[in-house]
Short mmCIF file of C-alpha atoms and ligand atoms in Angstrom, two decimals:
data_model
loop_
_atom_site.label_atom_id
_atom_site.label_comp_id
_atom_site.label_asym_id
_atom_site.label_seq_id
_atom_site.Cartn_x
_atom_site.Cartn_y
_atom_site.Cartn_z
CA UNK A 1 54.01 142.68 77.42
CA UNK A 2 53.23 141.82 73.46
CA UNK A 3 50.57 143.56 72.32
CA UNK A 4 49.39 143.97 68.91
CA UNK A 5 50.02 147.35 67.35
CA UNK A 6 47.00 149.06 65.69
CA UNK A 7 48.86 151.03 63.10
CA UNK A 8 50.29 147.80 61.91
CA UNK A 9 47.87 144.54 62.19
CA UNK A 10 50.02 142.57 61.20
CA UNK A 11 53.18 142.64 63.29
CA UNK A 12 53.13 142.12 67.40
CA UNK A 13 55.21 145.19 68.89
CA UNK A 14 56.55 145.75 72.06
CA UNK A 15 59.37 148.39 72.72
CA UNK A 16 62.19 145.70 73.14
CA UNK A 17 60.57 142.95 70.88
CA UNK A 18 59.30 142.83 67.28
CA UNK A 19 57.77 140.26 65.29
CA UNK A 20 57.85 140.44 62.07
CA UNK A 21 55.73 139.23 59.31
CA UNK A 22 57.74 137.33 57.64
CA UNK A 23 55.87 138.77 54.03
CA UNK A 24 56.19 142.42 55.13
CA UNK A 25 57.66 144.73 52.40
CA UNK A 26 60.82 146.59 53.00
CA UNK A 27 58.46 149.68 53.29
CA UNK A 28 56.96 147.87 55.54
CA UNK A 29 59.74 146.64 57.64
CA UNK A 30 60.85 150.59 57.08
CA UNK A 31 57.20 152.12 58.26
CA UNK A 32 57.36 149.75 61.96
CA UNK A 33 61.44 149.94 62.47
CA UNK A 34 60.65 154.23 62.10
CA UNK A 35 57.52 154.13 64.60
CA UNK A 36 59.96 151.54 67.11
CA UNK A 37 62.96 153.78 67.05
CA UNK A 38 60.67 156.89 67.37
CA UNK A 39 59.64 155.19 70.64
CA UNK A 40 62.98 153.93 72.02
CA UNK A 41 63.86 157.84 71.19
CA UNK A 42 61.44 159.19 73.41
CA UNK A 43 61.87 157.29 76.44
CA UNK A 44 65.41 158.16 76.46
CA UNK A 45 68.30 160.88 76.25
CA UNK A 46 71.03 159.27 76.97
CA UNK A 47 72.72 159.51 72.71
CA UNK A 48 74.76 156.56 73.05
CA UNK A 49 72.56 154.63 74.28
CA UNK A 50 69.78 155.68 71.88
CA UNK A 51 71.97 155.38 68.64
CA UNK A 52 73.32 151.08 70.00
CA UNK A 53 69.52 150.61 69.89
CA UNK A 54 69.13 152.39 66.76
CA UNK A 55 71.19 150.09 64.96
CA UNK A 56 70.25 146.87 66.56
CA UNK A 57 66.85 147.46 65.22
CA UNK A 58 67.88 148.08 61.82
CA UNK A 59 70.51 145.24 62.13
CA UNK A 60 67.66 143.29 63.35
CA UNK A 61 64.49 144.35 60.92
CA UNK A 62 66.72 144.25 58.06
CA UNK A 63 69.93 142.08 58.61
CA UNK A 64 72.30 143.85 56.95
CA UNK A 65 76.09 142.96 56.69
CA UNK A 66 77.16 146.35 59.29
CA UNK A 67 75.17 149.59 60.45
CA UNK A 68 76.86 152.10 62.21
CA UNK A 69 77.04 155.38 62.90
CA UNK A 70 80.35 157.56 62.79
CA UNK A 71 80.53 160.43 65.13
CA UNK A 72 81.81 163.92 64.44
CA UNK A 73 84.40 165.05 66.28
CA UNK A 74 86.79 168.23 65.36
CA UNK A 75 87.81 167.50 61.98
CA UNK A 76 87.23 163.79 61.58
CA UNK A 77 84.54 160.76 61.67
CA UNK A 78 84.94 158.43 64.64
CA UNK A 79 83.47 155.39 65.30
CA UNK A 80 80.40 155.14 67.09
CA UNK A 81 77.52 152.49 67.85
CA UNK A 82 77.23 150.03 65.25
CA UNK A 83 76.22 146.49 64.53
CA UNK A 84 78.02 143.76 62.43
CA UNK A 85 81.85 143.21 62.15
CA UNK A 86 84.83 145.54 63.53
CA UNK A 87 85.38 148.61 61.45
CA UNK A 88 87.75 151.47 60.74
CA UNK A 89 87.75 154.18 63.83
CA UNK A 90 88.51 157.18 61.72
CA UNK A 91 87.95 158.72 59.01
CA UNK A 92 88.81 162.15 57.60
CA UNK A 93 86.35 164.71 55.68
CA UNK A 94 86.30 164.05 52.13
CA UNK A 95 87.17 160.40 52.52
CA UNK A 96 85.58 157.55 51.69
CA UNK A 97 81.70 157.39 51.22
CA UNK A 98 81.17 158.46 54.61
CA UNK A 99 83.84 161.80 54.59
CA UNK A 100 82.54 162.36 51.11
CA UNK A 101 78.75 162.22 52.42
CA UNK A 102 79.95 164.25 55.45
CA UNK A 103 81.33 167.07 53.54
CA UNK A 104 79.29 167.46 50.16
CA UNK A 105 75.76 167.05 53.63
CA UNK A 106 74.13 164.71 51.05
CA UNK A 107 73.04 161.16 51.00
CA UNK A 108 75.02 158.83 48.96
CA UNK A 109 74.33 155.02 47.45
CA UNK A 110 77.00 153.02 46.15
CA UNK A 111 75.55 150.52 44.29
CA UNK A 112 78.96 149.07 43.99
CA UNK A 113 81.91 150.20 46.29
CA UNK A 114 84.71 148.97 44.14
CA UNK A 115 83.36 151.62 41.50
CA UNK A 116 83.42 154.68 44.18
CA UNK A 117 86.64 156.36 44.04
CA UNK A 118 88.56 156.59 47.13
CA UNK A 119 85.65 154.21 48.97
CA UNK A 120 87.50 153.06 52.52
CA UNK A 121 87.35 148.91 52.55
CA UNK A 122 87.12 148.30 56.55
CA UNK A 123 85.49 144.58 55.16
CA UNK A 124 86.26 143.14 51.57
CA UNK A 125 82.40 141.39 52.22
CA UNK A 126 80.81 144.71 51.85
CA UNK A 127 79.90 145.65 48.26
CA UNK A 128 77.46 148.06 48.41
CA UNK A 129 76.73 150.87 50.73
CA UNK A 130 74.33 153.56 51.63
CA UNK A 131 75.44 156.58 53.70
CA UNK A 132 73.44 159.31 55.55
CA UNK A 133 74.67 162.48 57.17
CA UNK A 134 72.68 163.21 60.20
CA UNK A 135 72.30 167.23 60.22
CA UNK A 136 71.42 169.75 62.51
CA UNK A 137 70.81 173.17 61.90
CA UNK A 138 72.61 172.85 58.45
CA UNK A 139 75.99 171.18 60.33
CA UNK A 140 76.66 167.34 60.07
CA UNK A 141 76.94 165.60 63.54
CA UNK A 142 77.35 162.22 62.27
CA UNK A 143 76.91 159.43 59.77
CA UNK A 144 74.93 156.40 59.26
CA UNK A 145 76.81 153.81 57.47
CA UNK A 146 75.19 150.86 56.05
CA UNK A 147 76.87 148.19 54.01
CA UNK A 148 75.47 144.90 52.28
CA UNK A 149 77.24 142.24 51.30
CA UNK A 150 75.43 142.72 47.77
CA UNK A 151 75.93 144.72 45.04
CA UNK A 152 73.10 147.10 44.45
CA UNK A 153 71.40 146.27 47.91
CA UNK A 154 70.07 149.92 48.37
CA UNK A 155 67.48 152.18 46.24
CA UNK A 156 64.84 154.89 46.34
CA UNK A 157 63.21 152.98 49.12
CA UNK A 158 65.92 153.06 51.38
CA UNK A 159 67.00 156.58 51.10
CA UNK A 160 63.28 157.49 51.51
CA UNK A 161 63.52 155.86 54.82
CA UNK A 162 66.57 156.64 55.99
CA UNK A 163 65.92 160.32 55.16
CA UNK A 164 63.06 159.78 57.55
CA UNK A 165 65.28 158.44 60.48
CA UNK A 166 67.72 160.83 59.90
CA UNK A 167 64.88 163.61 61.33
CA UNK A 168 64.33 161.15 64.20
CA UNK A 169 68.31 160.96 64.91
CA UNK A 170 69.11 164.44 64.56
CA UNK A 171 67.42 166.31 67.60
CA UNK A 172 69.55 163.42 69.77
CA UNK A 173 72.33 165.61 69.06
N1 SME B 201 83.17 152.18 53.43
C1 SME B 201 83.12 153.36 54.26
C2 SME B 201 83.93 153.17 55.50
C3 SME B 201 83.14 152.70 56.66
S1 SME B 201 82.83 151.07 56.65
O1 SME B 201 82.20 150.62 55.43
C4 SME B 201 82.02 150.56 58.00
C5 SME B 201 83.63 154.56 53.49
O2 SME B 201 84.13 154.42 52.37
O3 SME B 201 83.53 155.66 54.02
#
């Protein structure tokens, strides 16, 4: 079933289809990808399966070069669901972006990876990066990685948004 979604005119929305305006702002895009993944959340509680879909929407709303998340377990990052090409499988606390976001529980964007010290190249196309932790009761469960194959893809925006999911993804853990 399409039907059109009233908190967004101009889109047509169905749980496993979205249309896009094709002049929507990356708020926007942001604003119907949150209300979609709030909705795919809901209906399920399986956290693999929630967190494949979670990144196929954003892969899809925003085509980005790779979203992922990585997983904590013990003392290091695996790899989890993601979207785009094959990437590391581990990485250690304090490493990279992603073990630097995971251990410092803050948000990073690297505007340019090449200029992040000890950033982890899993794909020389990928040149700049935004990184989420995804926290629960002050203790990092995992990581959203996202990479463009642009310098300076991310801002303000984007962490606004993000930050948002990130309080949709975290009671899945
Ligand atoms: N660049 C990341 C590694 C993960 S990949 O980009 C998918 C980092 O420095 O942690």
């Amino acid at each position: 079933m399409v039907r059109k979604n009233t908190l967004f005119d101009s889109y047509l929305c169905t749980v496993e289809q979205i249309v896009l305006n094709p002049k929507a702002s990356k708020a926007q895009k942001y604003e119907l990808a949150l209300k979609q993944a709030q909705v795919l959340c809901e209906g399920e509680s399986n956290l693999i399966a929630n967190l494949a879909n979670i990144t196929a929407l954003l892969k899809e709303t925003f085509q980005w070069f790779w979203v992922g998340f990585y997983i904590v377990d013990t003392n290091e990052l695996v790899l989890g669901p993601f979207q785009g090409p094959v990437a590391c499988t581990r990485i250690q606390k304090g490493k990279g972006v992603c073990g630097t976001a995971w251990d410092s529980k803050k948000a990073i964007v690297v505007p340019d990876v090449s200029k992040f010290p000890g950033h982890i190249v899993c794909n020389a196309a990928s040149l700049s990066e935004i990184v989420i932790p995804i926290l629960k009761n002050n203790e990092v469960f995992a990581i959203l990685d996202v990479d463009a194959d642009r310098l300076d893809a991310f801002d303000e925006t984007d962490h606004k948004y993000l930050a948002l999911l990130e309080r949709i993804v975290s009671p899945l853990f």
